Structure formats: C-alpha cells, structure tokens
CSV table of C-alpha atoms in Angstrom, one decimal:
chain,number,residue,atom,x,y,z
X,16,UNK,CA,0.0,0.0,0.0
X,17,UNK,CA,2.8,2.4,0.8
X,18,UNK,CA,4.4,1.8,-2.6
X,19,UNK,CA,1.0,2.5,-4.3
X,20,UNK,CA,0.6,5.7,-2.3
X,21,UNK,CA,4.1,6.8,-3.4
X,22,UNK,CA,3.2,6.1,-7.0
X,23,UNK,CA,-0.1,8.0,-6.8
X,24,UNK,CA,1.7,11.1,-5.4
X,25,UNK,CA,4.3,11.2,-8.2
X,26,UNK,CA,2.0,10.0,-11.1
X,27,UNK,CA,1.5,12.6,-13.8
X,28,UNK,CA,-2.2,11.4,-13.8
X,29,UNK,CA,-2.7,13.6,-10.7
X,30,UNK,CA,-2.6,16.6,-13.1
X,31,UNK,CA,-4.9,14.8,-15.6
X,32,UNK,CA,-7.5,13.8,-13.0
X,33,UNK,CA,-9.7,17.0,-13.6
X,34,UNK,CA,-9.6,16.2,-17.3
X,35,UNK,CA,-10.8,12.7,-16.7
X,36,UNK,CA,-13.6,14.0,-14.5
X,37,UNK,CA,-14.5,16.6,-17.1
X,38,UNK,CA,-14.5,13.9,-19.9
X,39,UNK,CA,-16.7,11.6,-17.8
X,40,UNK,CA,-19.3,14.4,-17.1
X,41,UNK,CA,-19.2,15.6,-20.7
X,42,UNK,CA,-20.0,12.2,-22.1
X,43,UNK,CA,-22.6,11.6,-19.4
X,44,UNK,CA,-24.7,14.7,-20.3
X,45,UNK,CA,-23.4,15.4,-23.8
X,46,UNK,CA,-24.7,12.2,-25.3
X,47,UNK,CA,-28.3,12.4,-24.0
X,48,UNK,CA,-30.2,13.2,-20.8
X,49,UNK,CA,-33.4,11.1,-21.2
X,50,UNK,CA,-31.9,8.6,-18.8
X,51,UNK,CA,-32.3,10.9,-15.8
X,52,UNK,CA,-34.8,9.5,-13.3
X,53,UNK,CA,-34.7,5.8,-14.3
X,54,UNK,CA,-32.2,3.9,-12.2
X,55,UNK,CA,-31.2,1.2,-14.7
X,56,UNK,CA,-30.9,3.7,-17.5
X,57,UNK,CA,-28.9,6.1,-15.3
X,58,UNK,CA,-26.6,3.2,-14.4
X,59,UNK,CA,-26.0,2.3,-18.0
X,60,UNK,CA,-25.4,6.0,-18.8
X,61,UNK,CA,-22.9,6.2,-16.0
X,62,UNK,CA,-21.1,3.2,-17.5
X,63,UNK,CA,-20.7,4.7,-21.0
X,64,UNK,CA,-17.9,7.2,-20.1
X,65,UNK,CA,-15.7,4.1,-19.5
X,66,UNK,CA,-15.8,3.7,-23.3
X,67,UNK,CA,-13.7,6.9,-23.5
X,68,UNK,CA,-11.8,6.8,-20.3
X,69,UNK,CA,-10.4,3.3,-21.1
X,70,UNK,CA,-8.6,4.3,-24.3
X,71,UNK,CA,-7.4,7.5,-22.7
X,72,UNK,CA,-5.8,5.5,-19.9
X,73,UNK,CA,-4.5,3.0,-22.4
X,74,UNK,CA,-2.5,5.8,-24.0
X,75,UNK,CA,-1.3,7.0,-20.7
X,76,UNK,CA,-0.3,3.5,-19.5
X,77,UNK,CA,1.6,2.9,-22.7
X,78,UNK,CA,3.6,6.2,-22.2
X,79,UNK,CA,4.2,5.5,-18.5
X,80,UNK,CA,5.3,1.9,-18.9
X,81,UNK,CA,7.8,2.8,-21.6
X,82,UNK,CA,9.6,5.5,-19.5
X,83,UNK,CA,12.0,3.0,-17.8
X,84,UNK,CA,13.2,1.8,-21.2
X,85,UNK,CA,13.3,5.2,-22.8
X,86,UNK,CA,15.5,6.5,-19.9
X,87,UNK,CA,17.8,3.5,-19.9
X,88,UNK,CA,16.9,2.3,-16.5
X,89,UNK,CA,15.8,-1.2,-17.5
X,90,UNK,CA,18.8,-2.9,-15.9
X,91,UNK,CA,18.3,-1.1,-12.6
X,92,UNK,CA,14.6,-1.9,-12.8
X,93,UNK,CA,15.3,-5.6,-13.3
X,94,UNK,CA,18.0,-5.9,-10.6
X,95,UNK,CA,16.0,-3.8,-8.0
X,96,UNK,CA,15.0,-5.0,-4.5
X,97,UNK,CA,11.4,-5.3,-5.5
X,98,UNK,CA,10.2,-7.9,-7.9
X,99,UNK,CA,9.6,-6.5,-11.4
X,100,UNK,CA,5.9,-7.7,-11.4
X,101,UNK,CA,5.3,-5.6,-8.2
X,102,UNK,CA,6.7,-2.5,-9.8
X,103,UNK,CA,4.6,-3.1,-13.0
X,104,UNK,CA,1.5,-3.9,-11.0
X,105,UNK,CA,1.9,-0.6,-9.0
X,106,UNK,CA,2.0,1.4,-12.2
X,107,UNK,CA,-1.2,-0.3,-13.5
X,108,UNK,CA,-2.9,0.1,-10.1
X,109,UNK,CA,-2.1,3.8,-10.0
X,110,UNK,CA,-3.7,4.4,-13.4
X,111,UNK,CA,-6.7,2.3,-12.4
X,112,UNK,CA,-7.1,4.3,-9.1
X,113,UNK,CA,-7.1,7.7,-10.9
X,114,UNK,CA,-9.3,6.4,-13.7
X,115,UNK,CA,-11.7,4.7,-11.3
X,116,UNK,CA,-11.9,7.8,-9.1
X,117,UNK,CA,-13.0,9.9,-12.1
X,118,UNK,CA,-15.4,7.2,-13.1
X,119,UNK,CA,-16.9,7.1,-9.6
X,120,UNK,CA,-17.3,10.9,-9.6
X,121,UNK,CA,-19.3,10.6,-12.8
X,122,UNK,CA,-21.5,7.9,-11.3
X,123,UNK,CA,-22.1,10.0,-8.3
X,124,UNK,CA,-23.3,12.9,-10.5
X,125,UNK,CA,-25.6,10.5,-12.4
X,126,UNK,CA,-27.1,9.4,-9.1
X,127,UNK,CA,-27.5,12.9,-7.8
X,128,UNK,CA,-29.4,14.2,-10.8
X,129,UNK,CA,-31.6,11.0,-10.9
X,130,UNK,CA,-32.4,10.8,-7.2
X,131,UNK,CA,-35.3,13.2,-7.1
X,132,UNK,CA,-37.4,11.6,-9.9
X,133,UNK,CA,-36.3,8.0,-9.8
X,134,UNK,CA,-38.0,7.0,-6.5
X,135,UNK,CA,-36.8,4.0,-4.4
X,136,UNK,CA,-33.7,2.2,-5.5
X,137,UNK,CA,-30.2,3.3,-6.6
X,138,UNK,CA,-27.6,2.8,-9.4
X,139,UNK,CA,-27.2,-0.8,-10.4
X,140,UNK,CA,-23.7,-2.0,-9.5
X,141,UNK,CA,-23.5,-4.5,-12.4
X,142,UNK,CA,-23.4,-1.7,-15.0
X,143,UNK,CA,-20.7,0.2,-13.1
X,144,UNK,CA,-18.6,-3.0,-12.7
X,145,UNK,CA,-18.9,-3.6,-16.4
X,146,UNK,CA,-17.5,-0.2,-17.2
X,147,UNK,CA,-14.7,-0.7,-14.6
X,148,UNK,CA,-13.7,-4.0,-16.2
X,149,UNK,CA,-13.3,-2.2,-19.6
X,150,UNK,CA,-11.1,0.5,-18.0
X,151,UNK,CA,-8.8,-2.1,-16.4
X,152,UNK,CA,-8.6,-4.1,-19.6
X,153,UNK,CA,-7.6,-1.0,-21.6
X,154,UNK,CA,-4.9,0.0,-19.0
X,155,UNK,CA,-3.4,-3.5,-19.2
X,156,UNK,CA,-3.3,-3.5,-23.0
X,157,UNK,CA,-1.7,0.0,-23.0
X,158,UNK,CA,0.8,-1.0,-20.4
X,159,UNK,CA,1.9,-4.1,-22.3
X,160,UNK,CA,2.3,-2.1,-25.5
X,161,UNK,CA,4.4,0.5,-23.8
X,162,UNK,CA,6.8,-2.1,-22.4
X,163,UNK,CA,7.4,-3.7,-25.7
X,164,UNK,CA,7.4,-0.6,-27.9
X,165,UNK,CA,8.6,2.2,-25.6
X,166,UNK,CA,8.0,5.1,-28.0
X,167,UNK,CA,7.0,8.3,-26.2
X,168,UNK,CA,4.5,9.3,-28.9
X,169,UNK,CA,3.7,6.6,-31.4
X,170,UNK,CA,2.9,3.8,-28.9
X,171,UNK,CA,0.6,5.9,-26.7
X,172,UNK,CA,-1.3,7.3,-29.7
X,173,UNK,CA,-1.6,3.9,-31.4
X,174,UNK,CA,-2.6,2.1,-28.1
X,175,UNK,CA,-5.4,4.6,-27.4
X,176,UNK,CA,-6.7,4.5,-31.0
X,177,UNK,CA,-6.5,0.7,-31.2
X,178,UNK,CA,-8.4,0.3,-27.9
X,179,UNK,CA,-11.1,2.8,-29.1
X,180,UNK,CA,-11.5,1.2,-32.5
X,181,UNK,CA,-11.5,-2.4,-31.3
X,182,UNK,CA,-13.9,-1.7,-28.5
X,183,UNK,CA,-16.2,0.3,-30.9
X,184,UNK,CA,-16.2,-2.4,-33.5
X,185,UNK,CA,-16.3,-5.5,-31.3
X,186,UNK,CA,-17.2,-4.5,-27.8
X,187,UNK,CA,-20.8,-3.5,-28.3
X,188,UNK,CA,-23.7,-5.3,-26.5
X,189,UNK,CA,-24.5,-7.5,-29.5
X,190,UNK,CA,-20.9,-8.6,-29.8
X,191,UNK,CA,-18.3,-9.0,-27.0
X,192,UNK,CA,-20.4,-7.0,-24.6
X,193,UNK,CA,-17.6,-4.9,-23.1
X,194,UNK,CA,-20.1,-2.0,-22.8
X,195,UNK,CA,-23.8,-1.4,-23.2
X,196,UNK,CA,-25.6,1.6,-24.7
X,197,UNK,CA,-28.8,1.6,-22.6
X,198,UNK,CA,-30.3,-0.1,-19.6
X,199,UNK,CA,-33.9,-0.9,-20.3
X,200,UNK,CA,-35.5,-2.3,-17.1
X,201,UNK,CA,-36.5,-5.4,-18.9
X,202,UNK,CA,-32.9,-6.6,-19.0
X,203,UNK,CA,-30.0,-6.8,-16.6
X,204,UNK,CA,-26.3,-7.6,-16.7
X,205,UNK,CA,-25.8,-11.3,-16.2
X,206,UNK,CA,-23.5,-11.8,-13.2
X,207,UNK,CA,-21.7,-14.9,-14.6
X,208,UNK,CA,-21.0,-13.1,-17.9
X,209,UNK,CA,-19.8,-10.0,-16.0
X,210,UNK,CA,-17.4,-12.3,-14.1
X,211,UNK,CA,-16.0,-13.6,-17.3
X,212,UNK,CA,-15.3,-10.1,-18.5
X,213,UNK,CA,-13.6,-9.2,-15.2
X,214,UNK,CA,-11.5,-12.4,-15.6
X,215,UNK,CA,-10.4,-11.2,-19.0
X,216,UNK,CA,-9.4,-7.8,-17.6
X,217,UNK,CA,-7.4,-9.4,-14.8
X,218,UNK,CA,-5.8,-11.9,-17.1
X,219,UNK,CA,-4.7,-9.0,-19.3
X,220,UNK,CA,-3.2,-7.4,-16.2
X,221,UNK,CA,-1.3,-10.6,-15.4
X,222,UNK,CA,0.1,-10.7,-18.9
X,223,UNK,CA,1.2,-7.1,-18.6
X,224,UNK,CA,3.1,-7.6,-15.3
X,225,UNK,CA,4.4,-11.2,-15.8
X,226,UNK,CA,5.7,-11.2,-19.4
X,227,UNK,CA,9.5,-10.4,-19.3
X,228,UNK,CA,11.3,-8.5,-22.0
X,229,UNK,CA,14.5,-10.4,-21.1
X,230,UNK,CA,15.5,-13.3,-19.0
X,231,UNK,CA,18.6,-12.4,-17.0
X,232,UNK,CA,20.0,-15.1,-14.7
X,233,UNK,CA,18.5,-18.0,-16.7
X,234,UNK,CA,20.6,-20.1,-18.9
X,235,UNK,CA,19.7,-23.0,-21.1
X,236,UNK,CA,16.4,-23.9,-22.7
X,237,UNK,CA,15.0,-25.4,-19.5
X,238,UNK,CA,15.8,-22.3,-17.5
X,239,UNK,CA,14.3,-20.0,-20.0
X,240,UNK,CA,11.2,-22.1,-20.1
X,241,UNK,CA,10.8,-22.0,-16.4
X,242,UNK,CA,11.2,-18.2,-16.5
X,243,UNK,CA,8.5,-17.9,-19.1
X,244,UNK,CA,6.0,-20.2,-17.4
X,245,UNK,CA,4.1,-17.3,-15.5
X,246,UNK,CA,3.8,-15.3,-18.8
X,247,UNK,CA,2.7,-18.4,-20.8
X,248,UNK,CA,0.2,-19.3,-18.1
X,249,UNK,CA,-1.3,-15.8,-17.9
X,250,UNK,CA,-1.4,-15.5,-21.7
X,251,UNK,CA,-3.3,-18.8,-22.0
X,252,UNK,CA,-5.7,-17.7,-19.3
X,253,UNK,CA,-6.3,-14.4,-21.2
X,254,UNK,CA,-7.0,-16.3,-24.4
X,255,UNK,CA,-9.4,-18.7,-22.6
X,256,UNK,CA,-11.2,-15.8,-21.0
X,257,UNK,CA,-11.5,-14.0,-24.4
X,258,UNK,CA,-13.0,-17.2,-25.8
X,259,UNK,CA,-15.3,-17.4,-22.9
X,260,UNK,CA,-16.5,-13.8,-23.4
X,261,UNK,CA,-17.3,-14.5,-27.1
X,262,UNK,CA,-19.0,-17.8,-26.4
X,263,UNK,CA,-21.0,-16.7,-23.4
X,264,UNK,CA,-23.4,-14.5,-25.4
X,265,UNK,CA,-24.8,-11.1,-24.7
X,266,UNK,CA,-23.9,-9.5,-21.4
X,267,UNK,CA,-27.5,-8.4,-20.9
X,268,UNK,CA,-30.2,-11.0,-20.3
X,269,UNK,CA,-34.0,-10.7,-19.7
X,270,UNK,CA,-35.1,-10.0,-16.2
X,271,UNK,CA,-37.9,-12.0,-14.5
X,272,UNK,CA,-41.2,-10.1,-14.8
X,273,UNK,CA,-42.1,-8.2,-11.6
X,274,UNK,CA,-44.9,-9.3,-9.3
X,275,UNK,CA,-46.2,-5.7,-8.9
X,276,UNK,CA,-45.7,-3.5,-12.0
X,277,UNK,CA,-46.3,0.2,-11.8
X,278,UNK,CA,-49.7,1.0,-13.4
X,279,UNK,CA,-51.9,4.0,-14.0
X,280,UNK,CA,-55.3,4.2,-12.1
X,281,UNK,CA,-57.2,5.0,-15.3
X,282,UNK,CA,-59.2,3.0,-17.8
X,283,UNK,CA,-57.5,1.7,-19.9
X,284,UNK,CA,-54.7,0.8,-17.5
X,285,UNK,CA,-51.1,1.3,-18.6
X,286,UNK,CA,-48.4,-0.7,-16.8
X,287,UNK,CA,-44.7,-0.2,-16.9
X,288,UNK,CA,-41.7,-1.6,-15.0
X,289,UNK,CA,-41.4,-0.2,-11.4
X,290,UNK,CA,-38.1,1.5,-12.3
X,291,UNK,CA,-40.0,3.6,-14.9
X,292,UNK,CA,-42.6,5.0,-12.5
X,293,UNK,CA,-41.5,8.6,-13.4
X,294,UNK,CA,-43.5,8.2,-16.7
X,295,UNK,CA,-46.8,7.4,-14.9
X,296,UNK,CA,-48.1,11.0,-15.1
X,297,UNK,CA,-47.6,11.2,-18.8
X,298,UNK,CA,-49.0,7.7,-19.3
X,299,UNK,CA,-52.0,8.7,-17.2
X,300,UNK,CA,-52.7,11.6,-19.6
X,301,UNK,CA,-52.4,9.2,-22.6
X,302,UNK,CA,-54.9,6.8,-21.0
X,303,UNK,CA,-57.4,9.6,-20.6
X,304,UNK,CA,-56.9,10.6,-24.3
X,305,UNK,CA,-57.6,6.9,-25.2
X,306,UNK,CA,-60.8,6.9,-23.2
X,307,UNK,CA,-61.9,10.0,-25.1
X,308,UNK,CA,-61.6,8.4,-28.6
X,309,UNK,CA,-64.7,8.3,-30.8
X,310,UNK,CA,-67.2,5.4,-30.1
X,311,UNK,CA,-66.1,3.6,-33.3
X,312,UNK,CA,-62.7,2.9,-31.7
X,313,UNK,CA,-62.3,-0.1,-29.3
X,314,UNK,CA,-59.4,-0.3,-27.0
X,315,UNK,CA,-57.8,-3.1,-25.0
X,316,UNK,CA,-58.4,-2.7,-21.2
X,317,UNK,CA,-54.7,-2.9,-20.3
X,318,UNK,CA,-51.4,-2.0,-22.1
X,319,UNK,CA,-48.1,-3.5,-21.0
X,320,UNK,CA,-44.5,-2.4,-21.4
X,321,UNK,CA,-42.3,-5.0,-23.1
X,322,UNK,CA,-41.1,-7.7,-20.8
X,323,UNK,CA,-43.8,-7.4,-18.2
X,324,UNK,CA,-45.6,-10.4,-19.4
X,325,UNK,CA,-42.6,-12.6,-19.9
X,326,UNK,CA,-43.4,-15.3,-22.5
X,327,UNK,CA,-46.9,-14.0,-22.9
X,328,UNK,CA,-45.6,-10.8,-24.5
X,329,UNK,CA,-47.4,-9.6,-27.6
X,330,UNK,CA,-46.0,-7.7,-30.6
X,331,UNK,CA,-48.1,-4.8,-29.6
X,332,UNK,CA,-46.6,-4.4,-26.1
X,333,UNK,CA,-44.9,-1.0,-26.1
X,334,UNK,CA,-41.3,0.1,-25.3
X,335,UNK,CA,-40.2,3.5,-24.0
X,336,UNK,CA,-37.4,4.2,-26.4
X,337,UNK,CA,-35.1,6.9,-25.0
X,338,UNK,CA,-37.9,8.4,-23.0
X,339,UNK,CA,-40.1,9.0,-26.1
X,340,UNK,CA,-43.8,9.0,-25.5
X,341,UNK,CA,-44.4,9.0,-29.3
X,342,UNK,CA,-43.0,5.5,-29.5
X,343,UNK,CA,-45.4,4.4,-26.8
X,344,UNK,CA,-48.4,6.1,-28.6
X,345,UNK,CA,-47.3,4.5,-31.9
X,346,UNK,CA,-47.3,1.0,-30.4
X,347,UNK,CA,-50.7,1.6,-28.7
X,348,UNK,CA,-52.2,2.8,-31.9
X,349,UNK,CA,-51.5,-0.5,-33.6
X,350,UNK,CA,-53.1,-2.5,-30.7
X,351,UNK,CA,-56.2,-0.2,-30.8
X,352,UNK,CA,-56.7,-0.3,-34.6
X,353,UNK,CA,-56.4,-4.1,-34.5
X,354,UNK,CA,-59.0,-4.3,-31.8
X,355,UNK,CA,-61.3,-1.9,-33.7
X,356,UNK,CA,-61.2,-3.7,-37.1
X,357,UNK,CA,-61.7,-7.3,-38.4
X,358,UNK,CA,-58.9,-9.8,-38.3
X,359,UNK,CA,-56.3,-9.3,-41.0
X,360,UNK,CA,-56.6,-11.3,-44.2
X,361,UNK,CA,-55.1,-11.1,-47.7
X,362,UNK,CA,-57.3,-9.0,-50.0
X,363,UNK,CA,-58.7,-10.4,-53.2
X,364,UNK,CA,-56.6,-8.2,-55.5
X,365,UNK,CA,-53.7,-5.8,-55.2
X,366,UNK,CA,-55.7,-2.6,-55.7
X,367,UNK,CA,-58.0,-3.5,-52.8
X,368,UNK,CA,-55.0,-4.5,-50.7
X,369,UNK,CA,-53.5,-1.0,-51.4
X,370,UNK,CA,-56.7,0.8,-50.4
X,371,UNK,CA,-57.0,-1.2,-47.2
X,372,UNK,CA,-53.4,-0.8,-46.2
X,373,UNK,CA,-53.7,3.0,-46.7
X,374,UNK,CA,-56.8,3.0,-44.5
X,375,UNK,CA,-54.8,1.1,-41.8
X,376,UNK,CA,-51.8,3.4,-42.1
X,377,UNK,CA,-54.0,6.6,-41.8
X,378,UNK,CA,-56.0,5.1,-38.9
X,379,UNK,CA,-52.8,4.1,-37.1
X,380,UNK,CA,-51.2,7.6,-37.6
X,381,UNK,CA,-54.4,9.4,-36.4
X,382,UNK,CA,-54.5,7.1,-33.3
X,383,UNK,CA,-50.9,7.8,-32.5
X,384,UNK,CA,-51.4,11.6,-32.8
X,385,UNK,CA,-54.6,11.5,-30.7
X,386,UNK,CA,-52.9,9.4,-28.0
X,387,UNK,CA,-49.8,11.5,-27.8
X,388,UNK,CA,-51.8,14.7,-27.8
X,389,UNK,CA,-50.0,16.2,-30.8
X,390,UNK,CA,-48.8,15.3,-34.3
X,391,UNK,CA,-45.7,13.4,-35.1
X,392,UNK,CA,-42.7,15.1,-33.5
X,393,UNK,CA,-40.3,17.0,-35.8
X,394,UNK,CA,-37.5,14.8,-34.6
X,395,UNK,CA,-39.3,11.6,-35.8
X,396,UNK,CA,-38.8,10.9,-39.5
X,397,UNK,CA,-40.5,8.4,-41.7
X,398,UNK,CA,-43.7,6.7,-40.8
X,399,UNK,CA,-46.4,4.8,-42.7
X,400,UNK,CA,-45.9,5.3,-46.4
X,401,UNK,CA,-48.2,7.7,-48.2
X,402,UNK,CA,-49.6,9.3,-45.0
X,403,UNK,CA,-49.6,13.1,-44.8
X,404,UNK,CA,-48.6,13.6,-41.2
X,405,UNK,CA,-49.3,17.3,-41.3
X,406,UNK,CA,-52.8,16.6,-42.4
X,407,UNK,CA,-53.2,14.2,-39.5
X,408,UNK,CA,-51.9,16.9,-37.1
X,409,UNK,CA,-54.6,19.3,-38.4
X,410,UNK,CA,-57.2,16.6,-38.2
X,411,UNK,CA,-56.8,15.9,-34.4
X,412,UNK,CA,-57.7,19.6,-33.8
X,413,UNK,CA,-61.0,19.3,-35.5
X,414,UNK,CA,-64.3,18.5,-33.7
X,415,UNK,CA,-65.0,15.1,-32.3
X,416,UNK,CA,-67.9,14.5,-34.8
X,417,UNK,CA,-65.6,15.4,-37.8
X,418,UNK,CA,-63.0,12.9,-36.5
X,419,UNK,CA,-65.6,10.3,-35.9
X,420,UNK,CA,-66.8,10.6,-39.5
X,421,UNK,CA,-63.2,10.4,-40.8
X,422,UNK,CA,-62.5,7.3,-38.7
X,423,UNK,CA,-65.7,5.5,-39.8
X,424,UNK,CA,-64.8,6.0,-43.4
X,425,UNK,CA,-61.4,4.3,-42.9
X,426,UNK,CA,-62.9,1.4,-40.8
X,427,UNK,CA,-65.5,0.9,-43.6
X,428,UNK,CA,-62.8,0.6,-46.2
X,429,UNK,CA,-61.1,-2.1,-44.1
X,430,UNK,CA,-64.4,-4.0,-43.3
X,431,UNK,CA,-65.7,-4.1,-46.9
X,432,UNK,CA,-62.5,-5.2,-48.5
X,433,UNK,CA,-63.0,-8.8,-49.6
X,434,UNK,CA,-60.6,-11.5,-48.6
X,435,UNK,CA,-58.9,-13.7,-51.1
C-alpha cells in the first residue's frame, strides 16, 4: 500500500485527473439526458464514459510503462530489490485508481441528478462494474504495448486509438459485450458473464506484469522455459477468458417479470416496470386521451410495457425508447386499430389491398397523434408510407364529430375489403 501511495503522489495522472472527470461528465450529459430519473438507464449512462476513459488511460499506460526503457533504467529496474511484477503492478494500479476515481465521480453525478425523480432504488452496481472492467482491460493493454514498444509518442497514440476502434467495432452489447448503450429495465447484466469479462481484464493485467522482456540469470532452454511459465500461463488464461466472453453470449439478459408493475389508475390501464414510475403522469394523460376516442374505436383494457408479461408478451406491447412517448403512442395505436377492425386477411386483389393498407396506415397515424396529444414530433422521420402527417396533425384539432366521420370511413374501407 505504501508503494502504491508513493506512485499515486508522483504519477502525472494527478494533473490529468480533472480532465478525466470533465471527460466523464461531458460524455454523461453530452450524449443524452433522457436517462435521468430511471435507475437502470442512469446506471447504463454512468457506465458509458468508460468507453472513452479506457482508451485515454491505455494511451497514458503505454507512455508510463515505456519510461523506464526510454530513460535507460531497464537494468536497474530488473535488478531492484522489489520484484519486477510488483513495480509493473503498481503502475497499473495507480492508473486504475485515478481512472476509477474519475469514473466514480461521474457515477455520483448521475445518481445525484436522478435521485429526485427515480424514487426508491439506486444505481445498479453491475453496470458500473462492467465499465470498470473495460477501464482495467484498456490499461493492461496499453501497459503491455508500452513495455514492448517504448516510444514516447507513437505507442501511446496507437494504443489509445486501437483500444477505441477495437472496442467500438467488437465491444458492443451485441458482440463482445464490453459495454452497453442503454439499460432498459426489462434486461439486466448477467453476473456470470460479467465475471468472465472481469476475468479477461485481470488476465490481461497478469500478462502485462508477468511477461518479461528479457531473462537475466536464466541459462539453457530449461531455465528460459521456467522463467517464461508465468507469462505463458497468464497468456493462456487471457485467451481462454476471451474465448469465454465470445462464447457466453450477450452480457445483458432478460429479467424476471415483476410481481407488482407500476400502473396508472385510469381505464384503460397502462403498466410499466417499477423502475420507470416517473413516466406514470404522462401515461395517465395518454390513457385519458384513449378513453376519449370516438365510439367507433375499441381499446384493450390494459397496455403493457415490453417484458412485463414474460413469455406472454405480444407484438403490440410498447417500449419506452429513449424516453419517447411518441414510440409508446405508436405501439398503442396498432393495438387499438387491430381491436377496432376485423382480423387481418389477404385482400382479393392488389388494388383492394393497397386501399385497405392505406386505411390502416391513416388510422394508425391518427390514433398515435390523438394518444400523444400532438402530431408526429419533428425529430421523428419516416412513418407509414403515403400518410400526410401534417394533415393528421390538423385533423386531431377538428371537432369530435368530424374525426368520428373520418374514422368511420377508414374502418368501412377495411371492413368491406373482400378477402382472397
């Protein structure tokens, strides 16, 4: 511990620590802010800065580990009173402490801004541990690169860029799962798969501290083999852990559906995961707008967020994508239009099929606009083909009788279309 404290006091990272904190906070709020108030989403957002802190520290570790060789102190380093692995490990630990402290500050900020709206609960440690494993892995990779290629400029730059590019291309949640982009409450970080990723990070550290550049004091093939055994063993472990990470599957897995979801008190009832209770006031307003739809429209009595019903989930269950209520309204509109029209069947000819599809598209767009209380947001592009979203936005401002007449015409087109 005393050696680590000495290394922390003299490490150049003490001057870079405010930069690391600023980088963490900038990523936390610069990317998005819709996660505020939902604990699993806030946890995933607090983990994302590790994606940037890791490559930064990889570059620093490459520069720091190459100093001994650049200054010509390798012989003194090898012949010192402390084992070489202990010195190397102290360098890695110091970088991890400064990087981890900046990471924790960012997590504390995420918790502070979410606390008021999120209700009971707190940040999920599994997401924070996932980001910490990525930081340690990047530090170990940079340290190894700096020892073998002790350039003061090229190696740090290349190490940081390689870590960033490799993690970007292969570390996403659908690939190696070294980081996640969001924390929907329907999923959680699998503890066994998280442990495998930590095993990979620690194995990389072992490779960095146990792999010798030279073998002084060892002669003959047998002696050199004995000297290399720790490095060979740790390298084999790292390869095995990497294979385990790839074979284990996604780091996020489905959660068990809760016994008591959070639901509105209105009819129809809208239920979400307990962690997303902050959306209940807006969902309550949407439920009231559904109850005020024209008589020709029939609505399900309950709407569920994805994952709440487990294996009973339906295609029309809604998801709250990045806090967007338009996505919720769009999903509900499909469920309502299907409940208000006959079962789908293939039309007798293509022209009839086109007319019926357009009626469905217009009806769905109108329902989404009515449920959301406004037309399609300007930030949402696309939508059902051929539908004039501006006309729909004007339509929902007309009288209830005018809208009832418009709706009945679309439903009539759907009902009179003959099936093949």
